[in-house]
Short mmCIF file of C-alpha atoms and ligand atoms in Angstrom, two decimals:
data_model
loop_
_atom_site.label_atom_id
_atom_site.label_comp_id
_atom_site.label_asym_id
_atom_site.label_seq_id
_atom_site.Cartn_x
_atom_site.Cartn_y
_atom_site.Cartn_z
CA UNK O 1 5.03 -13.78 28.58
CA UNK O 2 1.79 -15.54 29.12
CA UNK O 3 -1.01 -15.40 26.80
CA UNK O 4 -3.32 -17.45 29.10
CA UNK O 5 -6.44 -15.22 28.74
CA UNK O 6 -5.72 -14.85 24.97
CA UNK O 7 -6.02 -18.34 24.09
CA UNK O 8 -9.07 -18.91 26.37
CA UNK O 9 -10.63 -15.88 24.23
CA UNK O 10 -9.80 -17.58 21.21
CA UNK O 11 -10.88 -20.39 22.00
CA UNK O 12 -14.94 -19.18 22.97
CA UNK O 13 -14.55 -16.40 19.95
CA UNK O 14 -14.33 -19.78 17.80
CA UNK O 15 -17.26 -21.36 19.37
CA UNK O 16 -18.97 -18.54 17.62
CA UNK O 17 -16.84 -17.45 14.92
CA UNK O 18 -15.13 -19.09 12.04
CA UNK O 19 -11.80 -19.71 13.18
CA UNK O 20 -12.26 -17.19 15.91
CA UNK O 21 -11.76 -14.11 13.78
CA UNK O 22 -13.27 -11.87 11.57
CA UNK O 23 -10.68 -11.48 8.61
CA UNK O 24 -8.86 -14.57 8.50
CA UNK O 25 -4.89 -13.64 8.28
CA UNK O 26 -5.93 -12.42 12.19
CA UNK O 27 -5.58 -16.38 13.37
CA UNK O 28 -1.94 -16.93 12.89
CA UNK O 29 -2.05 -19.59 10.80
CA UNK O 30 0.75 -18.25 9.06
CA UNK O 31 2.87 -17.98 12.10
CA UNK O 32 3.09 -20.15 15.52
CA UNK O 33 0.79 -19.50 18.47
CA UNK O 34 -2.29 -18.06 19.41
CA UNK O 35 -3.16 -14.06 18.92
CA UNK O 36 -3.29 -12.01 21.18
CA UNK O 37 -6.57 -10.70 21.90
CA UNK O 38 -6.31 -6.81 22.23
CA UNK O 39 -7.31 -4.98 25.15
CA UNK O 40 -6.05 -1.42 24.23
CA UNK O 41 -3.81 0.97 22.37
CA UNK O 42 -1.60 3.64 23.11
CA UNK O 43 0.39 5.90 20.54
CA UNK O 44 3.02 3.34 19.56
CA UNK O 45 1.83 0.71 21.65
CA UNK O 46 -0.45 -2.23 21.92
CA UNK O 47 -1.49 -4.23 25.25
CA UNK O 48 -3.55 -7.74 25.43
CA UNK O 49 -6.08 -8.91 27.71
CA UNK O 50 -3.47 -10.52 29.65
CA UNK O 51 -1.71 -7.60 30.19
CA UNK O 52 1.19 -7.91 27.76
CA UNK O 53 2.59 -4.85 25.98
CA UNK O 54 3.95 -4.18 22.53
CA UNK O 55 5.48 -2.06 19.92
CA UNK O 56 2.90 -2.35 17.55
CA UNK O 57 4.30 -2.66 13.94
CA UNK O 58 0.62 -3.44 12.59
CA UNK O 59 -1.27 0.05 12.90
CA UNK O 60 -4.37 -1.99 12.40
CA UNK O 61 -2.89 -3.42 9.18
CA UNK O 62 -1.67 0.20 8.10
CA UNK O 63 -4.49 3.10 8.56
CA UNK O 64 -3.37 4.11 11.87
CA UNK O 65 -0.62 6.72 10.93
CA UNK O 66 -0.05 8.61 13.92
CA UNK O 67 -0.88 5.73 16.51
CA UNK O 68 -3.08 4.87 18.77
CA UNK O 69 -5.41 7.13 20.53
CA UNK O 70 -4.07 10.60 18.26
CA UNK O 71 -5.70 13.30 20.60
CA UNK O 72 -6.64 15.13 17.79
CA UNK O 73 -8.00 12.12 15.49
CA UNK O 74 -9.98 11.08 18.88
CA UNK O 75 -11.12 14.39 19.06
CA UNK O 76 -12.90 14.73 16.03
CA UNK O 77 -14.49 11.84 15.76
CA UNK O 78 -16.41 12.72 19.81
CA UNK O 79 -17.43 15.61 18.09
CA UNK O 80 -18.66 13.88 14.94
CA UNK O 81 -20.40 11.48 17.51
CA UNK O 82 -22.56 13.85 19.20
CA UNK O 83 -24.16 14.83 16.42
CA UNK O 84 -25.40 11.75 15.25
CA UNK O 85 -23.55 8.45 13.57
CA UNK O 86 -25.54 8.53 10.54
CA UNK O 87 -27.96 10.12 8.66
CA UNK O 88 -27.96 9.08 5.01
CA UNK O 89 -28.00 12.67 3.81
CA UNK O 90 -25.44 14.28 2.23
CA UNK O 91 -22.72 16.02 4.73
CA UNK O 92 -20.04 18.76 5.11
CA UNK O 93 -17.37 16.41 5.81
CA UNK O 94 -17.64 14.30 3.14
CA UNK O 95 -16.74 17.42 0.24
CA UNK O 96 -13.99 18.53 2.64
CA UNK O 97 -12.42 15.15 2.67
CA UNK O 98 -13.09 14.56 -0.99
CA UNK O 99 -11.68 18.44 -1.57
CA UNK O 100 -8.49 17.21 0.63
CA UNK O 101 -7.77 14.26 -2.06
CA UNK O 102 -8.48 15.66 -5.05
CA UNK O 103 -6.57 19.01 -4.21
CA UNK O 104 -3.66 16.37 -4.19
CA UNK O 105 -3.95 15.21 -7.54
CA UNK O 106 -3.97 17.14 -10.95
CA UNK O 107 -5.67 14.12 -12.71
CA UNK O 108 -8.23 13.06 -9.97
CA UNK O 109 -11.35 15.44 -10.24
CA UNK O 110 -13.99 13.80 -7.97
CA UNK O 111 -13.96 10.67 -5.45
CA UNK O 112 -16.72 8.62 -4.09
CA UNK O 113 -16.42 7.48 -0.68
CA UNK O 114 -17.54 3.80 0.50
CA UNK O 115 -16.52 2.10 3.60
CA UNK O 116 -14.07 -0.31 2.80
CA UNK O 117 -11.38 -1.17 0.55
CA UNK O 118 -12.32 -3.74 -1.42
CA UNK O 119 -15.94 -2.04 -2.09
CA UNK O 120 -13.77 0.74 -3.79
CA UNK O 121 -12.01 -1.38 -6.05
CA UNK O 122 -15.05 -3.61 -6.97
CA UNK O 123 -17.08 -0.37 -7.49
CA UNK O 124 -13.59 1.01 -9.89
CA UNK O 125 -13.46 -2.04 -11.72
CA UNK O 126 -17.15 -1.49 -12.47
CA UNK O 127 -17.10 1.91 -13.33
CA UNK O 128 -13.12 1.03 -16.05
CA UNK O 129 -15.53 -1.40 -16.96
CA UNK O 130 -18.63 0.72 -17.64
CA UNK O 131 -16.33 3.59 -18.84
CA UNK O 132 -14.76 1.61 -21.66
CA UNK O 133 -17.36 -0.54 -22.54
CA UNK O 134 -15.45 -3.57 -22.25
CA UNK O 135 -14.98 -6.48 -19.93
CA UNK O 136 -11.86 -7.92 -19.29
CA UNK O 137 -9.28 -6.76 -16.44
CA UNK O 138 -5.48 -7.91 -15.93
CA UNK O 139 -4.33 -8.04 -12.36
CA UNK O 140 -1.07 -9.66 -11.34
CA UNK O 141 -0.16 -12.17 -8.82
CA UNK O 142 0.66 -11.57 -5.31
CA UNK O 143 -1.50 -8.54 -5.74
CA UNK O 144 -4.40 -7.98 -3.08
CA UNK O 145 -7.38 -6.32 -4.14
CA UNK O 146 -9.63 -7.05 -1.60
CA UNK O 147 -12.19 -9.93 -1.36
CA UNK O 148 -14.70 -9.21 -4.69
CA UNK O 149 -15.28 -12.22 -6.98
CA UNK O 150 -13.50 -11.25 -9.97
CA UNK O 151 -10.60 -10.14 -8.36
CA UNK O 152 -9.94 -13.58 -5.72
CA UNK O 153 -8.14 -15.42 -8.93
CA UNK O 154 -5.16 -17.62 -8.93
CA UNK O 155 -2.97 -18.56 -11.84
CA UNK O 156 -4.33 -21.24 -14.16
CA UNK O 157 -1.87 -23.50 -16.30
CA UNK O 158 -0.18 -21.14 -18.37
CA UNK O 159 1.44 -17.69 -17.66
CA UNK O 160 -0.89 -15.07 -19.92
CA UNK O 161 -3.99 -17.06 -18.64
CA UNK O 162 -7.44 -16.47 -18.10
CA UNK O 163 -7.37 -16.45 -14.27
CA UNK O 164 -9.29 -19.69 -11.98
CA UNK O 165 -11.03 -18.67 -8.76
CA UNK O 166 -8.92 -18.61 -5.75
CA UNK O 167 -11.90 -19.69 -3.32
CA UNK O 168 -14.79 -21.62 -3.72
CA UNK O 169 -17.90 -20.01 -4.11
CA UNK O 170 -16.41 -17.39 -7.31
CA UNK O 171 -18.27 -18.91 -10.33
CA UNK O 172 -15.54 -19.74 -13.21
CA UNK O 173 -17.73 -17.28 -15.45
CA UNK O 174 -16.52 -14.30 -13.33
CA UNK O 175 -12.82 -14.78 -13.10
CA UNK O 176 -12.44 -15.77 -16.72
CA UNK O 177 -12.52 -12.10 -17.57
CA UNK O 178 -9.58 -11.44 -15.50
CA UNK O 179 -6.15 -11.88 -16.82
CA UNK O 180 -3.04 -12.45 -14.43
CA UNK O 181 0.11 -11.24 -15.35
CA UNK O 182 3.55 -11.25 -13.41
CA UNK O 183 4.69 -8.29 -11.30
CA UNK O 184 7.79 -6.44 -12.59
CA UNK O 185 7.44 -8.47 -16.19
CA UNK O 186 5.67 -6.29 -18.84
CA UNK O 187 6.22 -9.09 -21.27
CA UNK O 188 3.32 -10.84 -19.57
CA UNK O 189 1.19 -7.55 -19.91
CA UNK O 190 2.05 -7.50 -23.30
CA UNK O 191 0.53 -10.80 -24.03
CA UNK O 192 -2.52 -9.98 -22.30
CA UNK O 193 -2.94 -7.45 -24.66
CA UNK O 194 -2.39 -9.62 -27.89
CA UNK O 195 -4.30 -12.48 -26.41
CA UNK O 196 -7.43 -10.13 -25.52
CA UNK O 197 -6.89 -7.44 -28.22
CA UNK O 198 -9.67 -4.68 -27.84
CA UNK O 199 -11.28 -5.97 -25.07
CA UNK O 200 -9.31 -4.91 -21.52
CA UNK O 201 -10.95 -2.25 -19.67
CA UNK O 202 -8.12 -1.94 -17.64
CA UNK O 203 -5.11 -2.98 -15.84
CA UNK O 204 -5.04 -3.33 -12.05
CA UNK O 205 -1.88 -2.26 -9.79
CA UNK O 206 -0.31 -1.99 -6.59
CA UNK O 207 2.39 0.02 -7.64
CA UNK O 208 3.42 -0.62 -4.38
CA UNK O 209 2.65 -4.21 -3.42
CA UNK O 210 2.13 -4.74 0.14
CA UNK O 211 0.37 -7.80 -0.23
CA UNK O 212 2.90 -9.93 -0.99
CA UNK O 213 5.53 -8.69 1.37
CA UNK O 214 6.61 -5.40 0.32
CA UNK O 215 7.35 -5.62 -3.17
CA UNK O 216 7.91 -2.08 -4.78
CA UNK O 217 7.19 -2.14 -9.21
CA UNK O 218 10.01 -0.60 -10.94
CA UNK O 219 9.52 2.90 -12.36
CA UNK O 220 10.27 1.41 -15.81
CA UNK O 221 7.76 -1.15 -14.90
CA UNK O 222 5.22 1.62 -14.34
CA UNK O 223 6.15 3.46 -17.29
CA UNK O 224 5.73 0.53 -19.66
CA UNK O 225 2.21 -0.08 -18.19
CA UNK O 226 0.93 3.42 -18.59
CA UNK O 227 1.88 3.22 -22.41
CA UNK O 228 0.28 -0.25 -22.76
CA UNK O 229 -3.19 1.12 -21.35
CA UNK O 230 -2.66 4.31 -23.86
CA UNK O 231 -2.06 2.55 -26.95
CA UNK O 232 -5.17 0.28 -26.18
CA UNK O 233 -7.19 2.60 -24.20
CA UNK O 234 -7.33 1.09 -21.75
CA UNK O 235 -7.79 2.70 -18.18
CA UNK O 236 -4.75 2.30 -15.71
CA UNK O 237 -5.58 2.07 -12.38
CA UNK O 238 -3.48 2.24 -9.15
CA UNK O 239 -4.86 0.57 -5.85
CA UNK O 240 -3.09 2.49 -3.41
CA UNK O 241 -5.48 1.21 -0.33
CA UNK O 242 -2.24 0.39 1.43
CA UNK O 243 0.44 2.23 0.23
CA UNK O 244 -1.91 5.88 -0.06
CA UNK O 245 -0.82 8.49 2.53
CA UNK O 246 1.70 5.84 3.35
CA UNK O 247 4.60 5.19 1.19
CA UNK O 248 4.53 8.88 1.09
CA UNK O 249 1.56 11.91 1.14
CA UNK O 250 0.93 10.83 -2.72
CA UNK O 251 1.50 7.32 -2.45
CA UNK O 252 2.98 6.42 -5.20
CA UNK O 253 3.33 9.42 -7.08
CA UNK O 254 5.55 11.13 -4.64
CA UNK O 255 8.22 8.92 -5.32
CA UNK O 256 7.53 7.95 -9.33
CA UNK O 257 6.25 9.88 -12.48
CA UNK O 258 3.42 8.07 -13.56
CA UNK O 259 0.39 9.14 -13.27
CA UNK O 260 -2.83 6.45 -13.27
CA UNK O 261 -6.23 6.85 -14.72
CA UNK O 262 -8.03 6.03 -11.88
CA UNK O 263 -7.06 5.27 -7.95
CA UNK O 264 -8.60 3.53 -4.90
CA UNK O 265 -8.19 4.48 -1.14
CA UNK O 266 -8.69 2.68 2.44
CA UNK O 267 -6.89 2.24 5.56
CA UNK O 268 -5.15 5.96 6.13
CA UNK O 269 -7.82 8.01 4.50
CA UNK O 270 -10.49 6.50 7.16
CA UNK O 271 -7.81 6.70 10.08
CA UNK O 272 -9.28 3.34 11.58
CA UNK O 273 -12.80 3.97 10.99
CA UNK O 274 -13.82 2.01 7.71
CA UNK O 275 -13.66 3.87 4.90
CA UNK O 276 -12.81 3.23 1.47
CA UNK O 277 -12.85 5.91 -1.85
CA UNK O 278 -11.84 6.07 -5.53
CA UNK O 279 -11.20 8.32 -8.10
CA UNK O 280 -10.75 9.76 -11.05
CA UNK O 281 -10.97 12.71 -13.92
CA UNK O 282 -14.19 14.23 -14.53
CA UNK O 283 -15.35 12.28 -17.64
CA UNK O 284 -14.48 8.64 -16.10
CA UNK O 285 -16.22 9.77 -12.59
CA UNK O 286 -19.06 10.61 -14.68
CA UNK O 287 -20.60 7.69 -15.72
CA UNK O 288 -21.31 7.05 -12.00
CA UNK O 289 -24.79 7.35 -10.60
CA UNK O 290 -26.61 9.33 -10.67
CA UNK O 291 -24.49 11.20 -12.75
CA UNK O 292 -24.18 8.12 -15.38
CA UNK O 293 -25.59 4.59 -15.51
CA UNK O 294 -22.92 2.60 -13.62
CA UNK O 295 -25.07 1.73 -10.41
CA UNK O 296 -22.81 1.77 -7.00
CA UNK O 297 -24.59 2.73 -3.86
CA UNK O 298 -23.95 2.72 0.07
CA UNK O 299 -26.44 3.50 3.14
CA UNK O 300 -23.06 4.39 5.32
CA UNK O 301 -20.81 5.57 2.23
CA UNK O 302 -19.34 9.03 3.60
CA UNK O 303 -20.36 8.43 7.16
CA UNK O 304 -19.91 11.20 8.97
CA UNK O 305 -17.77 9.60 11.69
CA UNK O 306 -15.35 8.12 9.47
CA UNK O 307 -15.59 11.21 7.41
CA UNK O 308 -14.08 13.15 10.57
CA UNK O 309 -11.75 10.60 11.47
CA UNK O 310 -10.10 10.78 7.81
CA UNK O 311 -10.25 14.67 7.49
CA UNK O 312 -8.84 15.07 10.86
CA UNK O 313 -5.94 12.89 9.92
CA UNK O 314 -5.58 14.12 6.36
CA UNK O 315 -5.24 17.59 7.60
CA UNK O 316 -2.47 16.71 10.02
CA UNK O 317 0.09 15.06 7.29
CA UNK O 318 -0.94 18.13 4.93
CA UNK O 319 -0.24 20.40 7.78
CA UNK O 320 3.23 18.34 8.84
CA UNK O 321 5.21 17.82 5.14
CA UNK O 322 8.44 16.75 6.97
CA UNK O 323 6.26 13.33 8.95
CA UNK O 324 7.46 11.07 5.91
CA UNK O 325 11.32 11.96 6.01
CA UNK O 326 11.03 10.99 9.31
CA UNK O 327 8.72 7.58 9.27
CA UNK O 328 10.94 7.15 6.64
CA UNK O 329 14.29 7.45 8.36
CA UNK O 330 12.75 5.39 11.24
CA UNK O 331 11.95 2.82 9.19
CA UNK O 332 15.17 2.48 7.84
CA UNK O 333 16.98 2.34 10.50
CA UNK O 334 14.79 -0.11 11.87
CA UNK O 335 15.28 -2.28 8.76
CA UNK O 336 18.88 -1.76 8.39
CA UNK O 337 19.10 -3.17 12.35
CA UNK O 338 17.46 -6.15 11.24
CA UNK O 339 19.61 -6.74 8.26
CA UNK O 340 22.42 -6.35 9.96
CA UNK O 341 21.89 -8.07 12.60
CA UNK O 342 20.69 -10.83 10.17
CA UNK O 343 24.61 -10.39 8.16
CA UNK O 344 26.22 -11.10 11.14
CA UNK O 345 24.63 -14.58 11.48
CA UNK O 346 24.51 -15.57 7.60
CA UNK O 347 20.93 -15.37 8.29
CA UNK O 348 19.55 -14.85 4.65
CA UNK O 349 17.29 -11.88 4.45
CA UNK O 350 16.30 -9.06 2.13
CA UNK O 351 14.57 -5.68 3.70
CA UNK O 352 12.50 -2.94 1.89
CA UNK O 353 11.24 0.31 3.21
CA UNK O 354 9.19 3.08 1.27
CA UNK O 355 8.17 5.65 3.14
CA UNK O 356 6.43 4.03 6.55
CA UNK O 357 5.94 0.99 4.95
CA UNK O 358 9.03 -2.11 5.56
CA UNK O 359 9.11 -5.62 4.35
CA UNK O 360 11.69 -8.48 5.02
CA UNK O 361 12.21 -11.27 3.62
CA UNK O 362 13.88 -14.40 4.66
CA UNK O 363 15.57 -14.67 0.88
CA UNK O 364 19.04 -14.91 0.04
CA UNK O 365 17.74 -13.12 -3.35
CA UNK O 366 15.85 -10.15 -3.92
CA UNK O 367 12.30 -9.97 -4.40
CA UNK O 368 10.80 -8.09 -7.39
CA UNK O 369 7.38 -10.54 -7.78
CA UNK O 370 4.94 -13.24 -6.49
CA UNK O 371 6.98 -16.18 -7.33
CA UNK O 372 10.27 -15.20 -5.83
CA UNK O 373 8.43 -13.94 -2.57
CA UNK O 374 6.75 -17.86 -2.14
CA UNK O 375 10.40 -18.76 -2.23
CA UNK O 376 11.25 -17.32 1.51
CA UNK O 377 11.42 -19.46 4.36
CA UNK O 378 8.21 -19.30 6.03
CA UNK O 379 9.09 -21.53 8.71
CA UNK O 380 12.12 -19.38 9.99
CA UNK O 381 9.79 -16.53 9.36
CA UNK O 382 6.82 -18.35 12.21
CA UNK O 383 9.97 -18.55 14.57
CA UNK O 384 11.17 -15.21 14.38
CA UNK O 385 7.73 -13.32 15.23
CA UNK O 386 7.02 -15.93 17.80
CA UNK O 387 10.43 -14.39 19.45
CA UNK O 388 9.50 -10.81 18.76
CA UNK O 389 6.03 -11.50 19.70
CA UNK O 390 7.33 -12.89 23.32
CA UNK O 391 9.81 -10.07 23.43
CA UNK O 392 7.27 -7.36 23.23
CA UNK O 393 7.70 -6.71 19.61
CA UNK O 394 3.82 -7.05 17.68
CA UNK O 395 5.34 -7.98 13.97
CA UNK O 396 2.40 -8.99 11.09
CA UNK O 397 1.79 -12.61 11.50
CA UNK O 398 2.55 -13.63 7.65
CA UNK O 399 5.62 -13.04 6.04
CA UNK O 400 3.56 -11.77 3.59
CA UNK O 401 2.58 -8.27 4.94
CA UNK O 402 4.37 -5.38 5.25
CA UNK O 403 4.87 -3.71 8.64
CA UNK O 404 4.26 -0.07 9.44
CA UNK O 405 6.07 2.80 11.70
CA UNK O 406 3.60 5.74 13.04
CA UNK O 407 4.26 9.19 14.52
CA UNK O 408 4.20 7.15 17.79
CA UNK O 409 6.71 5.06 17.04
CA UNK O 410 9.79 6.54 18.55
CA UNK O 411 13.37 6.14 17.83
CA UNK O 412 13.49 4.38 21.48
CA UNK O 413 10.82 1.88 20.05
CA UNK O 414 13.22 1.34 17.09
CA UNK O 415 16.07 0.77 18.92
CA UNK O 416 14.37 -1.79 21.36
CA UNK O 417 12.59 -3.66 18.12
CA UNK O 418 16.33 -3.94 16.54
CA UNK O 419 17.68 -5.19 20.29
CA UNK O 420 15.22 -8.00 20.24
CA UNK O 421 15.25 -8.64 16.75
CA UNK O 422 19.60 -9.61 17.42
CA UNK O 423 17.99 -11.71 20.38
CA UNK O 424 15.53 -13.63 18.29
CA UNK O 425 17.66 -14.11 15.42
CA UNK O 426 20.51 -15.52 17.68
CA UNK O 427 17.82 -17.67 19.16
CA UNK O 428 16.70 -19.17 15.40
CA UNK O 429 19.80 -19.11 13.69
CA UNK O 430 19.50 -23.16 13.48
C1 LIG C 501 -6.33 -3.80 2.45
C2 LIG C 501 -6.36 -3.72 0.96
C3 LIG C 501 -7.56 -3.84 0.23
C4 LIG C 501 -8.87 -4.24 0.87
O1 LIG C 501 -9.29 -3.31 1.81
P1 LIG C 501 -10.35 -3.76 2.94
O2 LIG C 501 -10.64 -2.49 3.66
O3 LIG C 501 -9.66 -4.79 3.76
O4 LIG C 501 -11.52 -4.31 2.22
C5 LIG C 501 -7.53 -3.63 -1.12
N1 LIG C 501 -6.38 -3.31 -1.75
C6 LIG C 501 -5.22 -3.18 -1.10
C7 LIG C 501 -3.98 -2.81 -1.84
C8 LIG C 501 -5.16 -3.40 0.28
O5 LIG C 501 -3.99 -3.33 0.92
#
């Protein structure tokens, strides 16, 4: 393959752009090579300005459930678009989308839409914190929340600690309210709690991390945390920006028991248009303006574009129960290629899958948090999507991300990702 075009692109994008891209995991610093720029998608496929085709494992980082180009999805966002992008006015669409989520959930009551993921957790962490009256949030490591202040922390000295800014520019006084805690490790939590007795709003969760790799919590895990947050009152909140409509029509809750206080949304509920959305019961939702004093506000919140894009492709996985058994089976069989493939060359690696969502690992030992992930080998993992990349195969550049199957992907695709997956692996064994 040649990815002449693709590196002259990059190369006048960065002229004009920091590092030539627009959210910065896009440059492939964690891999080798250049990216592709993209020309075009179709269903399960992707093709560059060179020419180049690929199974595209990405889906635009996950909202793009049934592919490229859905007929249906495309459809309803033309019609959307003749009638105007935007009119700041309330809409149609935007109760039948929120009437579509909450009819999903006994304990969410109302959602607000905004257009982007981390705006709905930065606007939930407001309203836990408006709702309890109290400042202080724990989040745990290799957790992505999007890109608000108090939420880019890293670890400071200690375990329990009162988090440091991850990025210059996040004032010290912001990130000292939030506390980081371990994945999988309710000890930590439990700390937290002693250390800041009375004073967490709430506790922060992907219960099903895909910012780290993909890094499932236990159910006991979850269990542990929703009795924490009762016993302090503090509110529990799941992001699910990733893993909602994904790891399964519920997220989370259609594969464990417990139930969060509040939830955020992105990525599948906006179908590749940008929108973003939290929720919540009744009382909680409340205190939101104008019904309550916690101020959050958007001039394109519940556009009515994205608002058709989402409700079109809501409607389809309501209307089609059986599309996760099958994403699911795909992506297990796509996984179990890998592994196997990996077995037969003492190649270490680990593999996940929950509903459409699959992670590997190049780890001789499993991976339950943020600490054991940093221990894979990142430079076998650069190698190995450089050969899938030049075989055709469009992996997430960072072995950090998880990788997604759509309604496009076909069992053909799957078989052909697994053939040069043996290829590659042979290739980097040394
Ligand atoms: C992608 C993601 C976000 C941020 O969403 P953006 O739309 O990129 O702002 C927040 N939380 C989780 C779990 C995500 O995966």
């Amino acid at each position: 393959m040649t990815y002449e075009k693709s590196i002259t692109a990059f190369e006048e994008a960065y002229r004009v752009i920091p590092g030539g891209v627009d959210s910065p995991v896009r440059a492939f610093k964690g891999v080798e090579g250049t990216p592709p720029f993209i020309q075009r998608g179709e269903g399960g496929y992707i093709y560059d300005i060179d020419g180049n085709c690929y199974i595209d494992f990405v889906q635009s980082w996950g909202p793009l459930i049934f592919g490229h180009c859905d007929v249906e999805i495309e459809n309803a966002v033309i019609e959307a678009v003749k009638k105007g992008l935007s009119f700041g006015a309330p809409t149609l669409s935007e109760t039948a989308l929120a009437s579509e989520i909450v009819s999903l959930f006994d304990t969410i009551d109302k959602v607000r839409f905004v257009s982007s993921g981390t705006e709905a957790v930065m606007s939930a962490i407001r309203l836990a914190r408006g709702f309890t009256r109290r400042d202080t949030i724990v989040k745990f490591a290799g957790c992505y929340h999007g890109h608000s202040d108090s939420l880019l922390v890293q670890a400071g000295s200690g375990l329990a600690t009162f988090g440091t800014p991850s990025s210059p520019g996040v004032p010290a006084d912001l990130t000292q309210h939030t506390l980081l805690a371990t994945y999988n490790d309710i000890s930590i939590v439990e700390q937290c709690f002693i250390d800041a007795k009375g004073e967490i709003a709430c506790v922060i969760i992907e219960p099903i991390a895909g910012n780290m790799g993909l890094v499932p919590a236990s159910e006991a895990f979850l269990q542990s945390l929703r009795k924490i947050c009762d016993e302090h009152g503090a509110l529990l909140i799941f992001d699910e920006v990733m893993s909602g409509f994904r790891a399964s029509l519920k997220g989370s809750q259609g594969i464990s028991s417990v139930v969060p206080d509040m939830m955020t949304w992105g990525k599948v509920i906006g179908a590749g248009m940008p929108v973003g959305a939290f929720g919540a019961r009744a009382e909680i939702m409340a205190y939101l303006s104008p019904e309550g004093p916690v101020y959050q506000a958007g001039t394109l919140s519940g556009n009515p574009v994205a608002m058709a894009a989402g409700l079109a492709s809501l409607q389809k996985l309501k209307a089609n129960p059986d599309i996760f058994a099958t994403l699911e089976k795909r992506a297990k069989r796509l996984m179990e290629g890998f592994q196997k493939a990996a077995d037969a060359l003492d190649i270490p690696m680990v593999t996940e899958v929950r509903g459409s969502m699959f992670g590997l690992f190049f780890s001789a030992t499993p991976v339950t948090n943020f600490t054991q992930a940093q221990q894979n080998d990142t430079k076998r993992f650069a190698k190995f999507h450089k050969g899938m990349l030049d075989r055709g195969v469009y992996l997430a550049c960072s072995s950090y991300e998880a990788g997604f199957i759509s309604t496009a992907t076909t069992d053909e695709m799957i078989e052909k990702a697994i053939e040069m997956a043996t290829e590659t692996l042979k290739e980097i064994k040394n």
